[in-house]
Coordinates of N, CA and C in Angstrom, one line a residue:
M1 N -14.0 33.2 52.6 CA -13.7 31.8 52.3 C -13.9 31.4 50.8
N2 N -15.1 31.7 50.4 CA -15.3 31.3 49.0 C -14.5 32.0 48.0
Y3 N -14.2 33.2 48.4 CA -13.3 34.0 47.5 C -12.0 33.3 47.5
E4 N -11.5 32.9 48.7 CA -10.1 32.2 48.7 C -10.0 30.9 47.9
K5 N -11.3 30.2 48.0 CA -11.3 28.9 47.2 C -11.3 29.3 45.6
T6 N -12.0 30.3 45.4 CA -12.1 30.6 43.9 C -10.8 30.9 43.4
I7 N -10.0 31.7 44.2 CA -8.5 32.1 43.8 C -7.8 30.9 43.6
I8 N -7.8 30.0 44.6 CA -7.1 28.7 44.6 C -7.4 27.9 43.3
F9 N -8.7 27.7 43.1 CA -9.2 27.0 41.9 C -8.7 27.7 40.6
K10 N -8.7 29.0 40.5 CA -8.2 29.8 39.4 C -6.8 29.4 39.1
I11 N -5.9 29.5 40.3 CA -4.5 29.2 40.1 C -4.3 27.8 39.7
A12 N -5.1 26.8 40.3 CA -4.9 25.4 39.9 C -5.2 25.3 38.5
E13 N -6.3 25.9 38.0 CA -6.7 25.8 36.4 C -5.5 26.4 35.6
A14 N -4.8 27.5 36.1 CA -3.8 28.2 35.3 C -2.6 27.2 35.2
I15 N -2.3 26.6 36.4 CA -1.2 25.7 36.4 C -1.4 24.5 35.5
I16 N -2.6 24.0 35.6 CA -2.9 22.8 34.8 C -2.9 23.2 33.2
S17 N -3.4 24.4 33.0 CA -3.3 24.9 31.6 C -1.9 25.0 31.1
I18 N -1.1 25.5 31.9 CA 0.4 25.7 31.6 C 1.0 24.3 31.4
I19 N 0.7 23.3 32.3 CA 1.3 22.0 32.1 C 0.9 21.4 30.7
I20 N -0.4 21.5 30.4 CA -1.1 20.9 29.1 C -0.3 21.6 28.0
I21 N -0.2 22.9 28.0 CA 0.4 23.7 27.1 C 1.8 23.2 26.8
G22 N 2.5 22.9 27.9 CA 3.9 22.6 27.9 C 4.1 21.1 27.2
I23 N 3.2 20.4 27.7 CA 3.2 18.9 27.0 C 2.9 19.1 25.5
I24 N 1.9 19.8 25.1 CA 1.7 19.9 23.6 C 2.8 20.5 23.1
F25 N 3.4 21.4 23.5 CA 4.6 22.1 23.0 C 5.7 21.3 22.9
F26 N 6.0 20.5 24.0 CA 7.1 19.4 23.9 C 6.8 18.4 22.8
T27 N 5.6 18.0 22.8 CA 5.2 16.9 21.7 C 5.4 17.4 20.3
V28 N 5.0 18.7 20.1 CA 5.2 19.3 18.8 C 6.6 19.4 18.4
I29 N 7.4 19.8 19.4 CA 8.9 20.1 19.1 C 9.5 18.8 18.9
S30 N 9.1 17.7 19.7 CA 9.9 16.5 19.5 C 9.6 15.9 18.1
S31 N 8.2 16.1 17.7 CA 7.8 15.5 16.4 C 8.6 16.3 15.2
L32 N 8.8 17.6 15.4 CA 9.4 18.5 14.4 C 10.9 17.9 14.4
I33 N 11.6 17.7 15.4 CA 12.9 17.3 15.5 C 13.2 15.9 14.8
K34 N 12.1 15.0 15.1 CA 12.2 13.7 14.5 C 12.0 13.9 12.9
D35 N 11.2 14.7 12.5 CA 10.9 14.9 11.1 C 12.1 15.5 10.5
V36 N 12.8 16.5 11.1 CA 14.0 17.0 10.5 C 15.2 15.9 10.4
Q37 N 15.2 15.2 11.5 CA 16.3 14.1 11.6 C 16.0 13.0 10.3
K38 N 14.8 12.7 10.2 CA 14.5 11.7 9.0 C 14.8 12.3 7.6
R39 N 14.5 13.7 7.5 CA 14.9 14.4 6.3 C 16.4 14.3 6.1
I40 N 17.2 14.6 7.1 CA 18.6 14.5 7.0 C 19.1 13.1 6.7
F41 N 18.5 12.0 7.3 CA 18.9 10.7 6.9 C 18.6 10.3 5.4
V42 N 17.5 10.9 5.0 CA 17.2 10.5 3.6 C 18.1 11.3 2.7
S43 N 18.5 12.5 3.0 CA 19.3 13.3 2.1 C 20.7 12.6 2.1
Q44 N 21.2 12.1 3.3 CA 22.5 11.4 3.3 C 22.5 10.1 2.6
L45 N 21.4 9.4 2.8 CA 21.3 8.2 1.9 C 21.3 8.4 0.5
R46 N 20.5 9.4 0.0 CA 20.5 9.6 -1.4 C 21.9 10.0 -2.0
Y47 N 22.7 10.9 -1.2 CA 23.9 11.2 -1.7 C 25.0 10.1 -1.7
T48 N 24.8 9.2 -0.6 CA 25.7 8.0 -0.5 C 25.5 7.1 -1.6
I49 N 24.2 6.8 -2.0 CA 24.0 5.9 -3.2 C 24.5 6.4 -4.4
S50 N 24.5 7.8 -4.6 CA 25.0 8.4 -5.8 C 26.5 8.2 -5.9
V51 N 27.1 8.4 -4.7 CA 28.5 8.2 -4.6 C 29.0 6.7 -5.1
V52 N 28.4 5.8 -4.4 CA 28.6 4.5 -4.7 C 28.4 4.1 -6.1
E53 N 27.3 4.4 -6.7 CA 27.0 4.1 -8.0 C 27.9 4.8 -9.1
Q54 N 28.3 6.0 -8.7 CA 29.3 6.7 -9.6 C 30.7 6.0 -9.5
S55 N 31.1 5.6 -8.3 CA 32.3 4.8 -8.2 C 32.4 3.4 -8.9
L56 N 31.3 2.7 -8.8 CA 31.2 1.5 -9.6 C 31.1 1.7 -11.1
E57 N 30.6 2.8 -11.6 CA 30.6 3.1 -13.0 C 32.0 3.5 -13.3
A58 N 32.6 4.3 -12.5 CA 34.1 4.5 -12.8 C 35.0 3.3 -12.9
A59 N 34.7 2.3 -12.1 CA 35.5 1.1 -12.1 C 35.3 0.3 -13.3
K60 N 34.0 0.4 -13.9 CA 33.6 -0.3 -15.2 C 34.3 0.4 -16.3
F61 N 34.2 1.7 -16.2 CA 34.9 2.5 -17.4 C 36.3 2.3 -17.5
K62 N 37.0 2.4 -16.3 CA 38.5 2.2 -16.2 C 39.0 0.8 -16.9
D63 N 38.1 -0.3 -16.7 CA 38.5 -1.6 -17.2 C 37.8 -2.0 -18.5
E64 N 37.1 -0.9 -19.0 CA 36.4 -1.1 -20.2 C 35.5 -2.2 -20.2
T65 N 34.5 -2.2 -19.3 CA 33.7 -3.4 -19.3 C 32.2 -2.9 -18.9
S66 N 31.3 -3.7 -19.2 CA 29.8 -3.3 -18.7 C 29.4 -3.9 -17.5
L67 N 30.3 -5.0 -17.1 CA 30.0 -5.6 -15.9 C 30.9 -5.4 -14.7
I68 N 30.4 -5.1 -13.6 CA 31.2 -4.8 -12.5 C 32.0 -6.0 -12.0
T69 N 31.4 -7.2 -12.2 CA 32.1 -8.4 -11.9 C 33.3 -8.8 -12.7
D70 N 33.6 -7.9 -13.9 CA 34.8 -8.2 -14.7 C 35.8 -7.1 -14.4
T71 N 35.5 -6.3 -13.3 CA 36.6 -5.3 -13.0 C 37.6 -5.8 -12.0
K72 N 38.7 -5.1 -12.1 CA 39.8 -5.4 -11.1 C 39.3 -5.1 -9.7
L73 N 38.7 -4.1 -9.6 CA 38.1 -3.9 -8.2 C 37.3 -5.0 -7.5
W74 N 36.6 -5.6 -8.4 CA 35.6 -6.7 -7.9 C 36.5 -7.9 -7.6
R75 N 37.5 -8.2 -8.6 CA 38.4 -9.4 -8.4 C 39.3 -9.2 -7.0
K76 N 39.8 -8.1 -6.8 CA 40.6 -7.9 -5.7 C 39.9 -7.8 -4.4
C77 N 38.7 -7.5 -4.4 CA 37.9 -7.4 -3.1 C 36.9 -8.5 -3.0
N78 N 37.1 -9.6 -3.6 CA 36.3 -10.8 -3.4 C 36.6 -11.4 -2.1
I79 N 35.8 -11.4 -1.1 CA 36.0 -11.9 0.2 C 36.3 -13.4 0.4
K80 N 36.2 -14.2 -0.7 CA 36.6 -15.5 -0.5 C 38.1 -15.6 -0.6
N81 N 38.7 -14.8 -1.3 CA 40.2 -14.8 -1.2 C 40.7 -13.3 -1.4
V82 N 40.2 -12.4 -0.5 CA 40.6 -11.1 -0.5 C 41.9 -10.9 0.0
D83 N 42.7 -10.0 -0.8 CA 44.1 -9.6 -0.4 C 43.7 -8.1 0.1
T84 N 43.8 -7.9 1.5 CA 43.3 -6.7 2.0 C 44.3 -5.5 1.4
T85 N 45.4 -5.7 1.2 CA 46.3 -4.6 0.8 C 45.8 -4.2 -0.7
A86 N 45.8 -5.2 -1.5 CA 45.3 -5.0 -3.0 C 44.0 -4.5 -3.0
C87 N 43.0 -4.9 -2.2 CA 41.6 -4.4 -2.2 C 41.6 -2.9 -1.8
T88 N 42.4 -2.7 -0.8 CA 42.4 -1.3 -0.3 C 42.9 -0.4 -1.3
K89 N 43.9 -0.7 -2.0 CA 44.4 0.0 -3.2 C 43.5 0.4 -4.2
E90 N 42.7 -0.7 -4.5 CA 41.7 -0.5 -5.6 C 40.5 0.5 -5.1
L91 N 40.1 0.1 -3.9 CA 39.0 0.9 -3.3 C 39.3 2.4 -3.2
K92 N 40.6 2.7 -2.9 CA 41.1 4.1 -2.8 C 41.0 5.0 -4.1
Q93 N 40.9 4.2 -5.1 CA 40.9 4.9 -6.5 C 39.5 5.6 -6.6
Y94 N 38.4 4.9 -5.8 CA 37.0 5.3 -6.1 C 36.3 5.9 -4.9
F95 N 36.9 5.6 -3.7 CA 36.2 6.1 -2.5 C 37.2 6.9 -1.7
T96 N 36.7 8.1 -1.3 CA 37.7 9.0 -0.5 C 37.7 8.6 0.9
N97 N 38.8 8.9 1.6 CA 38.9 8.7 3.2 C 38.6 7.3 3.4
L98 N 39.2 6.4 2.7 CA 38.9 5.0 2.9 C 39.7 4.3 3.9
E99 N 39.0 3.5 4.8 CA 39.7 2.7 5.8 C 39.0 1.3 6.0
I100 N 39.8 0.3 5.8 CA 39.2 -1.1 5.9 C 39.1 -1.4 7.4
I101 N 38.0 -2.0 7.9 CA 37.7 -2.3 9.2 C 38.0 -3.9 9.4
Q102 N 38.6 -4.1 10.4 CA 38.7 -5.6 10.8 C 37.6 -6.1 11.6
T103 N 36.8 -7.0 11.2 CA 35.6 -7.4 12.0 C 35.9 -8.7 12.7
N104 N 35.1 -9.1 13.7 CA 35.1 -10.3 14.3 C 34.3 -11.4 13.5
K105 N 35.0 -12.3 12.9 CA 34.4 -13.2 12.0 C 33.6 -14.3 12.8
S106 N 33.7 -14.5 14.1 CA 33.1 -15.4 14.9 C 31.7 -14.9 15.4
E107 N 31.3 -13.7 15.1 CA 30.1 -13.2 15.7 C 29.0 -13.7 14.8
K108 N 27.8 -14.1 15.5 CA 26.7 -14.5 14.8 C 26.1 -13.4 14.0
N109 N 25.4 -13.8 13.0 CA 24.7 -12.7 12.1 C 23.5 -12.1 12.8
Y110 N 22.8 -12.8 13.5 CA 21.7 -12.4 14.2 C 21.9 -12.7 15.8
I111 N 21.7 -11.5 16.5 CA 21.7 -11.7 18.0 C 20.5 -11.2 18.7
N112 N 19.9 -12.0 19.5 CA 18.7 -11.7 20.1 C 18.8 -11.5 21.6
N113 N 20.0 -11.0 22.0 CA 20.3 -10.7 23.4 C 20.7 -9.2 23.5
Q114 N 20.0 -8.5 24.3 CA 20.1 -7.0 24.2 C 21.5 -6.6 24.7
K115 N 22.1 -7.3 25.8 CA 23.3 -7.0 26.3 C 24.5 -7.3 25.4
D116 N 24.4 -8.4 24.6 CA 25.4 -8.7 23.5 C 25.3 -7.8 22.4
C117 N 24.1 -7.2 22.1 CA 23.9 -6.3 21.1 C 24.6 -5.0 21.5
E118 N 24.5 -4.5 22.7 CA 24.9 -3.3 23.2 C 26.4 -3.3 23.1
K119 N 27.2 -4.4 23.2 CA 28.6 -4.5 23.1 C 29.1 -4.4 21.8
I120 N 28.1 -4.6 20.8 CA 28.7 -4.5 19.4 C 28.2 -3.4 18.7
V121 N 26.9 -3.1 18.8 CA 26.4 -2.0 17.9 C 27.1 -0.7 18.1
G122 N 27.5 0.0 17.0 CA 28.1 1.2 17.0 C 29.7 0.9 17.2
K123 N 30.1 -0.3 17.2 CA 31.4 -0.6 17.3 C 31.9 -1.6 16.1
G124 N 30.9 -2.4 15.9 CA 31.2 -3.5 14.9 C 30.0 -3.5 13.8
N125 N 29.9 -4.7 13.1 CA 29.0 -4.6 12.0 C 27.5 -5.4 12.5
K126 N 26.9 -4.7 13.4 CA 25.7 -5.1 13.9 C 24.8 -3.8 14.2
W127 N 23.4 -4.0 13.8 CA 22.7 -2.8 13.8 C 21.3 -3.2 14.5
W128 N 20.7 -2.2 15.2 CA 19.4 -2.6 15.9 C 18.4 -2.9 14.9
F129 N 17.4 -3.7 15.2 CA 16.2 -3.9 14.6 C 15.4 -2.5 14.6
L130 N 14.7 -2.3 13.5 CA 13.8 -1.1 13.3 C 13.0 -0.7 14.6
N131 N 12.3 -1.6 15.1 CA 11.4 -1.5 16.2 C 11.7 -2.3 17.5
D132 N 12.9 -2.8 17.5 CA 13.1 -3.6 18.6 C 14.6 -3.3 19.0
N133 N 14.8 -2.8 20.3 CA 16.1 -2.5 20.8 C 16.7 -3.6 21.6
K134 N 16.2 -4.9 21.4 CA 16.7 -6.1 22.0 C 17.4 -7.0 21.0
Q135 N 17.2 -6.7 19.8 CA 17.8 -7.5 18.7 C 18.6 -6.7 17.7
C136 N 19.6 -7.4 17.3 CA 20.5 -6.7 16.3 C 21.0 -7.6 15.3
C137 N 21.3 -7.3 14.0 CA 21.9 -8.2 13.1 C 22.9 -7.4 12.1
G138 N 23.6 -8.2 11.4 CA 24.6 -7.7 10.4 C 25.6 -8.8 10.0
W139 N 26.4 -8.5 9.1 CA 27.2 -9.5 8.5 C 28.8 -9.1 8.7
N140 N 29.7 -10.0 8.7 CA 31.0 -9.6 8.8 C 31.7 -10.1 7.5
N141 N 31.7 -9.2 6.6 CA 32.3 -9.4 5.3 C 33.4 -8.5 5.0
L142 N 33.4 -7.8 4.0 CA 34.6 -6.8 3.7 C 34.0 -5.4 4.1
S143 N 34.5 -4.8 5.2 CA 34.0 -3.6 5.8 C 34.8 -2.5 5.8
F144 N 34.4 -1.3 5.6 CA 35.2 -0.2 5.5 C 34.5 1.1 5.7
Y145 N 35.2 2.2 6.1 CA 34.7 3.5 6.1 C 35.0 4.2 4.9
F146 N 34.2 5.3 4.5 CA 34.5 6.1 3.4 C 33.7 7.4 3.5
L147 N 34.2 8.4 2.8 CA 33.5 9.8 3.0 C 33.5 10.2 4.4
N148 N 34.6 9.9 5.1 CA 34.7 10.3 6.5 C 33.8 9.4 7.5
D149 N 32.4 9.4 7.3 CA 31.6 8.7 8.3 C 31.0 7.5 7.8
V150 N 30.7 7.3 6.6 CA 29.9 6.3 6.0 C 30.6 4.9 6.3
K151 N 29.8 4.0 6.8 CA 30.4 2.7 7.1 C 29.7 1.7 6.0
A152 N 30.5 0.9 5.4 CA 30.0 -0.1 4.5 C 30.4 -1.4 4.7
D153 N 29.5 -2.4 4.4 CA 29.9 -3.9 4.7 C 29.4 -4.5 3.3
I154 N 30.4 -5.0 2.6 CA 30.1 -5.6 1.3 C 30.5 -7.1 1.1
I155 N 29.6 -7.9 0.5 CA 29.9 -9.2 0.2 C 29.9 -9.4 -1.2
V156 N 31.0 -9.9 -1.8 CA 31.2 -10.1 -3.3 C 30.8 -11.5 -3.6
V157 N 29.6 -11.6 -4.3 CA 29.0 -13.0 -4.5 C 29.6 -13.6 -5.7
N158 N 29.2 -13.1 -6.9 CA 29.8 -13.8 -8.2 C 29.2 -15.1 -8.3
G159 N 28.6 -15.5 -9.4 CA 28.2 -16.8 -9.7 C 26.7 -17.1 -9.7
N160 N 25.9 -16.0 -9.3 CA 24.4 -16.1 -9.5 C 23.9 -14.7 -10.0
Y161 N 22.6 -14.5 -9.7 CA 22.1 -13.3 -10.4 C 22.4 -12.0 -9.8
L162 N 23.3 -12.1 -8.6 CA 23.7 -10.9 -7.9 C 25.3 -10.9 -8.1
A163 N 25.8 -9.7 -8.1 CA 27.2 -9.5 -7.9 C 27.6 -9.4 -6.5
G164 N 26.8 -8.9 -5.7 CA 27.1 -8.8 -4.3 C 26.0 -8.1 -3.5
Q165 N 26.2 -7.8 -2.3 CA 25.2 -7.2 -1.4 C 25.8 -6.2 -0.5
L166 N 25.2 -5.1 -0.3 CA 25.8 -4.0 0.3 C 25.1 -3.5 1.6
T167 N 25.6 -3.3 2.7 CA 25.1 -2.6 3.8 C 25.7 -1.2 3.9
L168 N 24.9 -0.2 4.0 CA 25.4 1.1 4.1 C 24.9 1.9 5.5
D169 N 25.9 2.3 6.3 CA 25.5 2.9 7.5 C 25.8 4.4 7.2
I170 N 24.9 5.3 6.9 CA 25.3 6.6 6.4 C 25.8 7.6 7.3
N171 N 25.9 7.2 8.6 CA 26.6 8.1 9.6 C 27.5 7.3 10.5
G172 N 28.0 6.2 9.8 CA 29.0 5.4 10.6 C 28.6 5.0 11.9
D173 N 29.5 5.2 12.9 CA 29.3 4.7 14.2 C 28.3 5.6 15.1
N174 N 27.9 6.5 14.6 CA 27.0 7.4 15.3 C 25.7 6.8 15.4
P175 N 24.9 7.1 16.5 CA 23.5 6.5 16.7 C 22.6 7.2 15.6
P176 N 21.4 6.5 15.4 CA 20.9 5.4 16.2 C 21.4 3.9 15.8
N177 N 22.3 3.9 14.6 CA 22.7 2.6 14.2 C 21.5 1.6 14.2
T178 N 20.6 2.0 13.4 CA 19.3 1.2 13.3 C 18.9 0.9 11.8
W179 N 18.6 -0.3 11.5 CA 18.1 -0.6 10.2 C 16.8 0.3 9.8
G180 N 16.8 0.9 8.7 CA 15.7 1.5 8.4 C 15.8 3.1 8.8
R181 N 16.8 3.4 9.5 CA 16.9 4.9 10.0 C 18.2 5.3 9.4
D182 N 19.3 4.8 9.9 CA 20.7 5.3 9.4 C 21.4 4.2 8.6
T183 N 20.7 3.0 8.5 CA 21.4 1.8 7.9 C 20.4 1.1 7.0
F184 N 21.0 0.8 5.8 CA 20.2 0.3 4.7 C 20.9 -0.9 3.9
F185 N 20.0 -1.7 3.3 CA 20.6 -2.8 2.7 C 20.2 -2.9 1.2
F186 N 21.2 -3.3 0.2 CA 21.2 -3.3 -1.2 C 21.7 -4.5 -1.8
N187 N 21.0 -5.0 -2.8 CA 21.6 -6.0 -3.7 C 22.4 -5.2 -4.9
I188 N 23.5 -5.8 -5.3 CA 24.3 -5.2 -6.4 C 24.2 -6.1 -7.5
T189 N 23.6 -5.7 -8.7 CA 23.5 -6.5 -9.9 C 24.8 -6.5 -10.6
P190 N 24.9 -7.5 -11.6 CA 26.2 -7.6 -12.2 C 26.7 -6.4 -13.1
D191 N 25.6 -5.5 -13.4 CA 26.1 -4.3 -14.1 C 26.4 -3.1 -13.2
G192 N 26.4 -3.5 -11.9 CA 26.9 -2.5 -10.9 C 25.8 -1.6 -10.4
S193 N 24.5 -1.9 -10.6 CA 23.4 -1.1 -10.0 C 23.1 -1.5 -8.6
L194 N 22.8 -0.4 -7.8 CA 22.3 -0.6 -6.5 C 20.7 -0.9 -6.5
V195 N 20.4 -2.1 -6.1 CA 18.8 -2.3 -6.0 C 18.5 -2.5 -4.6
P196 N 17.6 -1.6 -4.0 CA 17.2 -1.8 -2.7 C 16.6 -3.1 -2.4
Y197 N 17.0 -3.7 -1.4 CA 16.4 -5.0 -1.0 C 15.0 -4.8 -0.6
G198 N 14.1 -5.7 -1.3 CA 12.7 -5.7 -0.9 C 11.9 -4.7 -1.9
S199 N 12.5 -4.1 -2.8 CA 11.9 -3.3 -3.7 C 11.2 -4.0 -4.8
E200 N 10.3 -3.5 -5.5 CA 9.7 -4.1 -6.7 C 10.8 -4.7 -7.6
T201 N 11.7 -3.9 -7.9 CA 12.7 -4.3 -8.9 C 13.4 -5.5 -8.3
D202 N 13.8 -5.5 -7.1 CA 14.5 -6.7 -6.4 C 13.6 -7.9 -6.5
C203 N 12.3 -7.8 -6.3 CA 11.4 -8.9 -6.3 C 11.2 -9.5 -7.6
K204 N 11.2 -8.5 -8.7 CA 11.1 -9.0 -10.1 C 12.4 -9.6 -10.5
I205 N 13.6 -9.2 -10.1 CA 14.9 -9.8 -10.4 C 14.9 -11.2 -9.8
Y206 N 14.4 -11.3 -8.7 CA 14.5 -12.6 -7.8 C 13.6 -13.6 -8.5
S207 N 12.4 -13.2 -8.8 CA 11.4 -14.1 -9.5 C 11.8 -14.5 -10.9
D208 N 12.4 -13.6 -11.6 CA 13.0 -14.0 -13.0 C 14.1 -15.1 -12.8
Y209 N 14.8 -14.9 -11.7 CA 16.0 -15.9 -11.6 C 15.6 -17.3 -11.0
T210 N 14.7 -17.2 -10.1 CA 14.3 -18.4 -9.5 C 13.1 -19.1 -10.1
G211 N 12.3 -18.3 -11.0 CA 11.1 -18.9 -11.6 C 9.9 -19.0 -10.7
E212 N 10.0 -18.3 -9.5 CA 8.9 -18.3 -8.6 C 7.9 -17.2 -9.0
D213 N 6.7 -17.5 -8.7 CA 5.6 -16.6 -9.1 C 5.9 -15.2 -8.4
I214 N 5.8 -14.2 -9.2 CA 6.0 -12.7 -8.7 C 5.3 -12.5 -7.5
N215 N 4.0 -12.8 -7.5 CA 3.0 -12.5 -6.4 C 3.5 -13.2 -5.2
D216 N 4.0 -14.4 -5.3 CA 4.6 -15.2 -4.1 C 5.8 -14.4 -3.6
V217 N 6.6 -14.1 -4.4 CA 7.8 -13.3 -4.1 C 7.4 -12.0 -3.4
L218 N 6.6 -11.2 -4.0 CA 6.2 -10.0 -3.4 C 5.5 -10.2 -2.0
S219 N 4.8 -11.2 -1.8 CA 4.2 -11.6 -0.4 C 5.3 -11.7 0.7
Q220 N 6.4 -12.3 0.2 CA 7.5 -12.6 1.2 C 8.6 -11.7 1.3
R221 N 8.8 -10.9 0.3 CA 10.0 -10.1 0.1 C 9.7 -8.6 0.1
Y222 N 8.6 -8.2 -0.4 CA 8.3 -6.8 -0.6 C 8.4 -6.0 0.7
W223 N 8.7 -4.7 0.6 CA 9.0 -3.9 1.9 C 7.7 -3.7 2.6
K224 N 6.4 -3.8 2.0 CA 5.2 -3.5 2.6 C 5.0 -4.5 3.8
T225 N 5.6 -5.6 3.8 CA 5.5 -6.6 4.8 C 6.6 -6.5 5.9
S226 N 7.6 -5.7 5.7 CA 8.7 -5.6 6.6 C 9.3 -4.3 6.9
C227 N 8.7 -3.3 6.5 CA 9.2 -1.8 6.9 C 7.9 -0.9 7.1
S228 N 7.7 -0.8 8.5 CA 6.7 0.0 9.0 C 6.9 0.3 10.5
K229 N 6.0 1.2 11.0 CA 6.1 1.5 12.5 C 6.0 0.4 13.4
S230 N 5.4 -0.7 12.9 CA 5.0 -1.8 13.8 C 5.6 -3.1 13.4
T231 N 6.5 -3.1 12.3 CA 7.0 -4.3 11.9 C 7.9 -5.1 12.9
K232 N 7.8 -6.4 12.8 CA 8.6 -7.3 13.7 C 9.8 -7.6 13.0
Y233 N 10.0 -7.4 11.6 CA 11.2 -7.6 11.0 C 12.3 -6.6 11.3
N234 N 13.5 -6.9 10.8 CA 14.6 -6.1 11.2 C 14.5 -4.6 10.6
G235 N 13.9 -4.5 9.4 CA 13.8 -3.2 8.8 C 14.8 -3.0 7.6
M236 N 15.3 -4.2 7.2 CA 16.5 -4.1 6.1 C 15.9 -3.6 4.7
S237 N 14.6 -3.7 4.6 CA 14.0 -3.3 3.2 C 13.6 -1.9 3.2
C238 N 13.9 -1.1 4.2 CA 13.3 0.3 4.3 C 14.0 1.3 3.3
A239 N 15.1 1.0 2.6 CA 15.6 1.9 1.6 C 14.6 1.7 0.4
A240 N 14.1 0.5 0.2 CA 13.0 0.4 -0.9 C 11.9 1.2 -0.6
R241 N 11.3 1.3 0.6 CA 10.2 2.1 0.8 C 10.5 3.6 0.7
I242 N 11.6 4.0 1.2 CA 11.9 5.4 1.1 C 12.0 5.8 -0.4
I243 N 12.6 5.2 -1.2 CA 12.8 5.4 -2.6 C 11.6 5.3 -3.4
E244 N 10.9 4.2 -3.2 CA 9.6 4.1 -3.9 C 8.5 5.1 -3.5
N245 N 8.7 5.7 -2.3 CA 7.6 6.6 -1.9 C 8.1 8.1 -2.1
G246 N 9.0 8.3 -3.1 CA 9.4 9.6 -3.4 C 10.4 10.1 -2.5
W247 N 11.5 9.4 -2.0 CA 12.5 9.7 -1.1 C 11.9 10.3 0.2
K248 N 11.0 9.6 0.8 CA 10.4 10.1 2.1 C 10.5 8.9 3.1
M249 N 10.9 9.3 4.3 CA 11.0 8.2 5.5 C 9.5 8.4 6.2
D250 N 8.6 7.9 5.5 CA 7.2 8.1 6.1 C 6.8 7.0 7.0
Y251 N 7.6 6.7 8.0 CA 7.3 5.5 9.0 C 8.1 5.9 10.2

């Protein structure tokens, strides 16, 4: 009898050991997959930023100006009086595989109802909060696909310290459609530079324009308060964290 109990205990111990090893293995593999996916997102982000900046430089060069706001591209794509046909024609000179998207102008910018978000995310201009799958946000401005999969949403501002603002979803309608993972937000300066929202540069530009103390601006706007594993904010400043930390998605 004791021998049989010993065998049973040994079998049980072996099964438990196998289960534990399986859990550890699964955890390690899952972690590796997530790390690889993050690296892919960062690589896609870096490439997309490069394409956009080169395209804006090309538009300035064509119109012989140092300001993106003085280009034909910017005038034709101003959402206040945009001519979709003329804007598309201009955009196609600089962006490949371009397709304008018609968005629902009546949608709210911020939606805190999970079911409403599920109807829009991946189909329109709304993206999940970084750490909250019940809230989503986004704007309905001038929206288009380019480079096959990338989705962009741009607002042409003109008249203040910014030329515009830009949302980039680097893999289009494919998941996760989440701020800080595959979707990022930028300010566009009058010279056509992409400045990650919530970066040190962004805070400095904002401080200089408004006259607010830079420390106050940093405390409210800097990515360290809004891009982390536990942030309650949407995650729109995560491009700033990635770039300032040496192109790493370390969150």
